[in-house]
mmCIF file of C-alpha atoms in Angstrom:
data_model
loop_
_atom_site.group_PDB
_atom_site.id
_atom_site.type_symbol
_atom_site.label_atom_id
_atom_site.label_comp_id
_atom_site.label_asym_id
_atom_site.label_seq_id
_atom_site.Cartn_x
_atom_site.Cartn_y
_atom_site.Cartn_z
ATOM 1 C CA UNK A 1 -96.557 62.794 -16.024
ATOM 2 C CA UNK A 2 -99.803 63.513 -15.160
ATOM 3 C CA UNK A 3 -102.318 60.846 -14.011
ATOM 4 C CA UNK A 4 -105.906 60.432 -15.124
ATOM 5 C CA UNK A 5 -107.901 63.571 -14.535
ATOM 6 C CA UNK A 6 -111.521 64.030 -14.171
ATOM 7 C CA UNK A 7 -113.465 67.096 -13.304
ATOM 8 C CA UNK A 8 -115.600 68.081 -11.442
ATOM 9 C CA UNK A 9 -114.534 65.492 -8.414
ATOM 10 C CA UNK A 10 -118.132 66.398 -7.162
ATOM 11 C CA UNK A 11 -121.309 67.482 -9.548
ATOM 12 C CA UNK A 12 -124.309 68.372 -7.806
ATOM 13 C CA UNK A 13 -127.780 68.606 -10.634
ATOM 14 C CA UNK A 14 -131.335 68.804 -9.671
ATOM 15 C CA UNK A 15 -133.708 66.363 -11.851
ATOM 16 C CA UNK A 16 -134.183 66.723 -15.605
ATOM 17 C CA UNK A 17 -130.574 69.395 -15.513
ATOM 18 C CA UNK A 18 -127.808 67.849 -17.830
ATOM 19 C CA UNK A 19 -124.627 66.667 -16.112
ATOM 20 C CA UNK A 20 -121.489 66.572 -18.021
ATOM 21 C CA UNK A 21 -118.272 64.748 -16.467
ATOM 22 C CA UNK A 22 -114.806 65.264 -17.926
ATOM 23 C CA UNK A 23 -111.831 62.828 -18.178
ATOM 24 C CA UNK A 24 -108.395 64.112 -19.989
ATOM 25 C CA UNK A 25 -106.085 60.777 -20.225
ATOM 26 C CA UNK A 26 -102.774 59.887 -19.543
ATOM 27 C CA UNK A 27 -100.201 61.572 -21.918
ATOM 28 C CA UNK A 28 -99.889 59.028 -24.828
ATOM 29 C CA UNK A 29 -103.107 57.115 -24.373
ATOM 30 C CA UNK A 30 -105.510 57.075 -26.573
ATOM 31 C CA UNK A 31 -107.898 54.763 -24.961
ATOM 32 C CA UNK A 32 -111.005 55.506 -22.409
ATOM 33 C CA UNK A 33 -113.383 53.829 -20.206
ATOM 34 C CA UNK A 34 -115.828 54.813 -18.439
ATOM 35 C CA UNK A 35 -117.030 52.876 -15.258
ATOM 36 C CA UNK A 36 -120.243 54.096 -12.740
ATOM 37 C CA UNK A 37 -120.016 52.762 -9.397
ATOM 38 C CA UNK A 38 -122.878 52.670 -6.768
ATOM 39 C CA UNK A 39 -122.677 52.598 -3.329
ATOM 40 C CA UNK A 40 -121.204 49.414 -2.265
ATOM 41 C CA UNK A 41 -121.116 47.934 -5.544
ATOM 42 C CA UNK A 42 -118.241 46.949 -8.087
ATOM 43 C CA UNK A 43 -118.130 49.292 -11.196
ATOM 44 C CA UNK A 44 -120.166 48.642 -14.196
ATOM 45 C CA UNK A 45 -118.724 49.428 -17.768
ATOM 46 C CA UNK A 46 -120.391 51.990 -19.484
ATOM 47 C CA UNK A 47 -118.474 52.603 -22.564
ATOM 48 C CA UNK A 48 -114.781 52.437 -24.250
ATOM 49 C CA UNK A 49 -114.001 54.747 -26.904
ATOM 50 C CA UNK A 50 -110.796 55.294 -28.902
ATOM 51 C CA UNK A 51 -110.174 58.950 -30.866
ATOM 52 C CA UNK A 52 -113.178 59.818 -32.516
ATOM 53 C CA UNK A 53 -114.694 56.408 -32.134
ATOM 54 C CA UNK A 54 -116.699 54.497 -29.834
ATOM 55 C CA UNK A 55 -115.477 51.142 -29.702
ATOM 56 C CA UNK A 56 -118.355 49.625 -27.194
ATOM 57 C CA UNK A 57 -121.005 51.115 -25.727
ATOM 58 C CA UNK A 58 -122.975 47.966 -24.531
ATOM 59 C CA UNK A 59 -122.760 48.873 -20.682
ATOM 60 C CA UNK A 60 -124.444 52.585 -21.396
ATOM 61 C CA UNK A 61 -127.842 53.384 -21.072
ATOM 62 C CA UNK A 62 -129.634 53.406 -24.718
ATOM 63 C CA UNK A 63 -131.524 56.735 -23.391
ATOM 64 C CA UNK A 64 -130.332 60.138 -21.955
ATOM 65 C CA UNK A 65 -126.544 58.989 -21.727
ATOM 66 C CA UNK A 66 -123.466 59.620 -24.370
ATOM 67 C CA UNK A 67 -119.711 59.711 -24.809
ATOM 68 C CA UNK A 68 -117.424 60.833 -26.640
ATOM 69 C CA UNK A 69 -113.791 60.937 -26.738
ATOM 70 C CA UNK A 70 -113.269 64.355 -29.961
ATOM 71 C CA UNK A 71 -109.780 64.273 -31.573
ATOM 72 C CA UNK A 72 -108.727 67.241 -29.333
ATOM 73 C CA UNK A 73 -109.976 67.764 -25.850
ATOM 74 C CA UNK A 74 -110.729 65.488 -22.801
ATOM 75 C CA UNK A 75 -113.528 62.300 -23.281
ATOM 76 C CA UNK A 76 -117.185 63.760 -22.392
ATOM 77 C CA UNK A 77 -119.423 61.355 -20.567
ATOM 78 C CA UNK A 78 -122.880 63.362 -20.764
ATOM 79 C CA UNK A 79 -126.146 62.579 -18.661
ATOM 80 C CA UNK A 80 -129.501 64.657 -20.241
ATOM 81 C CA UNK A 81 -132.342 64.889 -17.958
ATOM 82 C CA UNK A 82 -130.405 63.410 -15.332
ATOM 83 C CA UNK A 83 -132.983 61.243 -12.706
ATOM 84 C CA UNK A 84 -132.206 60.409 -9.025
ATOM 85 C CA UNK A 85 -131.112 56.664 -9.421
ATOM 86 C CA UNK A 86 -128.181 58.116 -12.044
ATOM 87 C CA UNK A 87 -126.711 59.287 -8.515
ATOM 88 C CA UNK A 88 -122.955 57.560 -8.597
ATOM 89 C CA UNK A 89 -119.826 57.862 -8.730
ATOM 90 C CA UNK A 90 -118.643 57.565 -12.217
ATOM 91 C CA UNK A 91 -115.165 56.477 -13.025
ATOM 92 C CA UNK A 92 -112.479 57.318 -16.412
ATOM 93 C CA UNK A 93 -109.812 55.362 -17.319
ATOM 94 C CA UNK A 94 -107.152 54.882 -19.944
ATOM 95 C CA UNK A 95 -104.752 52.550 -21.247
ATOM 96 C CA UNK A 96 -101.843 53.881 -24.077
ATOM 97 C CA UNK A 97 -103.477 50.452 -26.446
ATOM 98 C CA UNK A 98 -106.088 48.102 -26.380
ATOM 99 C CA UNK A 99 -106.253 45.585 -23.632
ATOM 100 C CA UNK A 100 -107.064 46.054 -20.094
ATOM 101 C CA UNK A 101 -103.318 45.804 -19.243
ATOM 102 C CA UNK A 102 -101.994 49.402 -17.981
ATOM 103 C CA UNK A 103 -105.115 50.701 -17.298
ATOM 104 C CA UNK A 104 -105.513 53.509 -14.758
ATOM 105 C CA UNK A 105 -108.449 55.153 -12.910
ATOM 106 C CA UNK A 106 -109.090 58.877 -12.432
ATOM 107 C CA UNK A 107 -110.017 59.635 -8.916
ATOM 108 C CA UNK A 108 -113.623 59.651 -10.068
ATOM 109 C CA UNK A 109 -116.482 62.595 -10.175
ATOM 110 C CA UNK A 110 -119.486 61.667 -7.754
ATOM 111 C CA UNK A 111 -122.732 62.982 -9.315
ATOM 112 C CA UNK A 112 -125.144 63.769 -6.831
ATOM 113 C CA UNK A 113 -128.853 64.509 -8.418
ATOM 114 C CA UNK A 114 -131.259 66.444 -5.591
ATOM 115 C CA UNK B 1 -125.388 40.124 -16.275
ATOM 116 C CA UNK B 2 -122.536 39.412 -13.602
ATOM 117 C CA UNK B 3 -119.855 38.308 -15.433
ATOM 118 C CA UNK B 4 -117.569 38.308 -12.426
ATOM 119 C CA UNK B 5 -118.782 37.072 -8.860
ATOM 120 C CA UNK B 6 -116.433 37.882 -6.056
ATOM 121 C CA UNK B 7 -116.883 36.780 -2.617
ATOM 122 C CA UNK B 8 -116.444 37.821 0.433
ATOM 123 C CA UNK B 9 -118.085 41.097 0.048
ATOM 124 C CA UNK B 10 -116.439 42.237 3.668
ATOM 125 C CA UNK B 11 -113.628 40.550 5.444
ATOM 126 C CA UNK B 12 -111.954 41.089 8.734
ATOM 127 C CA UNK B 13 -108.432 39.843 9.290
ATOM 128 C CA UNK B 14 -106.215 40.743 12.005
ATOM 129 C CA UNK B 15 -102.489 41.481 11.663
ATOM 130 C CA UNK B 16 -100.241 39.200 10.472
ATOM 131 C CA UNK B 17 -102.942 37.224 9.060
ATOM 132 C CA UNK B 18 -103.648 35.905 5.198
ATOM 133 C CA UNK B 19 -106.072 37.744 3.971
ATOM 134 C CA UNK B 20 -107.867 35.599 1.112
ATOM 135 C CA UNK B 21 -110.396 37.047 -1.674
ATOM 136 C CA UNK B 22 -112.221 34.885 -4.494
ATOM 137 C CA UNK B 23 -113.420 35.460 -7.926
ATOM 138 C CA UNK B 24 -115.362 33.195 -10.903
ATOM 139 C CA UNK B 25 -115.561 34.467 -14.537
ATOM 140 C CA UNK B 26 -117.973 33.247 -16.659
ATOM 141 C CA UNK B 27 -116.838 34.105 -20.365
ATOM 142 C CA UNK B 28 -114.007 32.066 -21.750
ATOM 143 C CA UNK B 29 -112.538 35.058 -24.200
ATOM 144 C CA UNK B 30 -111.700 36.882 -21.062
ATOM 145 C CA UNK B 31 -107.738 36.609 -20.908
ATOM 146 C CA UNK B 32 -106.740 39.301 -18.301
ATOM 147 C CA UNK B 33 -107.238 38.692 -14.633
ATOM 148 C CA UNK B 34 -106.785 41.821 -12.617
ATOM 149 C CA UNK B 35 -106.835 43.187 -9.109
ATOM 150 C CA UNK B 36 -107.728 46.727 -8.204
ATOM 151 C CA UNK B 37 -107.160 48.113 -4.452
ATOM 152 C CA UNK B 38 -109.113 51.297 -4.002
ATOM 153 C CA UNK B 39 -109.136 53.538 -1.173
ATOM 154 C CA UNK B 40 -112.134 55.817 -0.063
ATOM 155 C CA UNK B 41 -112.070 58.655 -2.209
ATOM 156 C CA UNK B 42 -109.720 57.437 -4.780
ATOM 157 C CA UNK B 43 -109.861 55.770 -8.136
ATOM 158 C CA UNK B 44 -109.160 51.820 -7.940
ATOM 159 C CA UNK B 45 -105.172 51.335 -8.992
ATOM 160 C CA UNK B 46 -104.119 48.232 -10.043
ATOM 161 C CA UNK B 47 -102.549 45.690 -7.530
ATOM 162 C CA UNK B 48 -101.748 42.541 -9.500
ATOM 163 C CA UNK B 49 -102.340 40.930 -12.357
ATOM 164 C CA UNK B 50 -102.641 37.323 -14.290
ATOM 165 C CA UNK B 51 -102.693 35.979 -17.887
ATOM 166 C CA UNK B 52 -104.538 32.551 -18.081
ATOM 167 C CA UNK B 53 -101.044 31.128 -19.310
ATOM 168 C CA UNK B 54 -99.744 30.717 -15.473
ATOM 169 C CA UNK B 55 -101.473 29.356 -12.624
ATOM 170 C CA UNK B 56 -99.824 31.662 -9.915
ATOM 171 C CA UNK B 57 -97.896 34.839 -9.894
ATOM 172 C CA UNK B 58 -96.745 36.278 -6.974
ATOM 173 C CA UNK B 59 -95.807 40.038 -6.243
ATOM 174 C CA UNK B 60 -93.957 40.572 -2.675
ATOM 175 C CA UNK B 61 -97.389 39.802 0.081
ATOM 176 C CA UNK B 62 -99.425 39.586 -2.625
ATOM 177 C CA UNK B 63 -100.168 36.394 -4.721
ATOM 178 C CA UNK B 64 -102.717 35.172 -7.300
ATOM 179 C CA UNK B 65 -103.906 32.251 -7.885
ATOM 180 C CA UNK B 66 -105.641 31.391 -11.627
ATOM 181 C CA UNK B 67 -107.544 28.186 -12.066
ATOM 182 C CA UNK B 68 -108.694 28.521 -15.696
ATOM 183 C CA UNK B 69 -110.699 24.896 -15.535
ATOM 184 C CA UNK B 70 -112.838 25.811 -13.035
ATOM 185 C CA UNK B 71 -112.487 29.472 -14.256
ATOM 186 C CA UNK B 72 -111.658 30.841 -10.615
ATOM 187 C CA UNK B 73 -108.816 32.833 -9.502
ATOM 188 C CA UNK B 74 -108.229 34.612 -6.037
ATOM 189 C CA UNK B 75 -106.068 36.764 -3.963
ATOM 190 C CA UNK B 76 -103.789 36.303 -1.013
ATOM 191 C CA UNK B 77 -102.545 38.963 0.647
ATOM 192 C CA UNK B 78 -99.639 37.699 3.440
ATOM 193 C CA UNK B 79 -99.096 39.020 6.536
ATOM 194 C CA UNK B 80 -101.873 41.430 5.996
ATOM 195 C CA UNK B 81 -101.105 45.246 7.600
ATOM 196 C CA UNK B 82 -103.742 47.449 9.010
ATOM 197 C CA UNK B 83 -102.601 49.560 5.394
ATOM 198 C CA UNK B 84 -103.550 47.294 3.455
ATOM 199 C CA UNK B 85 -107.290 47.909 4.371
ATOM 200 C CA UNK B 86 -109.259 49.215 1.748
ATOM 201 C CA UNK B 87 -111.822 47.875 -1.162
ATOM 202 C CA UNK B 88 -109.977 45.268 -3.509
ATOM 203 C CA UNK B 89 -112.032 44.409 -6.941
ATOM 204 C CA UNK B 90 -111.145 41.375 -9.316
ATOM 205 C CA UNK B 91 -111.371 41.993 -13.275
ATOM 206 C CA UNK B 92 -111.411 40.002 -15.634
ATOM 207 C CA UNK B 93 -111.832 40.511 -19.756
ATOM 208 C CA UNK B 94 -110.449 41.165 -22.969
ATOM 209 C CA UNK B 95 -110.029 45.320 -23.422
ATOM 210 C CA UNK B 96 -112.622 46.270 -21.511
ATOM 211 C CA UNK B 97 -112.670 45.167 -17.725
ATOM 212 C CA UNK B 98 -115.581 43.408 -16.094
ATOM 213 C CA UNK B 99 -115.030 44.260 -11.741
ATOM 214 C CA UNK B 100 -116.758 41.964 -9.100
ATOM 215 C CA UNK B 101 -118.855 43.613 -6.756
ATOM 216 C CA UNK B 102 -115.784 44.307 -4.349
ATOM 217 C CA UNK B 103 -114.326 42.926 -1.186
ATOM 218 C CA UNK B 104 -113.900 45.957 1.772
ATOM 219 C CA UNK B 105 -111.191 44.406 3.876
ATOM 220 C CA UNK B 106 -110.325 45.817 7.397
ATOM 221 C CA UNK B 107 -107.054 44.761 8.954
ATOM 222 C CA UNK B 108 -106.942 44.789 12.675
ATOM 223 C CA UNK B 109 -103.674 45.693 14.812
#
């Protein structure tokens, strides 16, 4: 059984390119998070969406940032005109229900923006 | 907002030592307490975890401590090993996890 997996592990975008970061779930959840994590800092939510519907989104950015999570294919977190402080290393996870019990982490794409 | 403080940010225990971590929540709703070990280049994975229903639960070295009153709770890690040095994060929330800022703890042989 497969863990959390996010691609690409590392994303390197110039400023004002569009970044898009994957993350396919566990087998049998249908829940996903998305975390960003700076150097030496906790992570910060971003968003939680369920199939087809975003639950929360009061950690995201109100400009240049979206998620979704479609009814087939992995959760998209995307980035438009990505800037030099959205540099981080941005974290998926899922959890088979609602509830932060079994949640787990992907190993995390790091976005570098030149 | 920081909904979750944890202190220390860096710690430095040697072996054999208790290795002790501390976190304060601020929103009462919040009724999960995690703890999340991560390891550079990996995702956090989750160490131990508390409902506000107990005051302790303890998991081989590893115990937590929940003290909903003062809305506190921390980790102790026993006879702390040089592999158990990594990044640990507190959580706390309803479905969607709140982390502290992180603790980077290095165990010395």
């Amino acid at each position: 059984n497969a863990g959390v997996m996010q691609n690409p592990r590392h994303l390197v975008r110039r400023r004002g390119q569009e970044a898009r970061l994957r993350c396919s779930p566990m087998k049998g959840h249908s829940h996903v998070y998305w975390y960003r994590q700076l150097p030496e800092e906790g992570l910060k939510f971003m968003v939680y969406l369920q199939k087809e519907n975003i639950i929360d989104e009061s950690g995201m950015p109100k400009e240049r940032f979206s998620a979704e999570f479609p009814k087939e294919g992995p959760s998209i977190l995307r980035i438009q005109q990505v800037v030099r402080g959205d540099s981080a290393a941005y974290f998926c996870a899922s959890s088979p229900g609602p509830g932060g019990e079994k949640l787990f982490f992907g190993s995390g794409t790091q976005l570098s923006v030149l | 907002q920081q909904q979750v403080k944890q202190s220390p940010q860096s710690l430095i225990v040697q072996k054999g030592g208790i290795s002790i971590i501390n976190c304060a929540y601020e929103n009462t709703a919040f009724d999960y307490f995690p703890w999340y070990q991560q390891f550079p280049g990996k995702g956090p994975a989750l160490l131990i975890a508390i409902r506000p229903d107990v005051s302790e639960k303890k998991e081989g070295r590893f115990t937590i401590s929940f003290n909903k009153s003062a809305k506190q709770f921390s980790l102790h890690i026993m006879d702390s090993q040089p592999g158990d040095s990594a990044t640990y994060f507190c959580a706390a929330g309803h479905y969607d996890m709140r982390f502290g800022a992180g603790t980077r703890l290095t165990v010395k042989p």
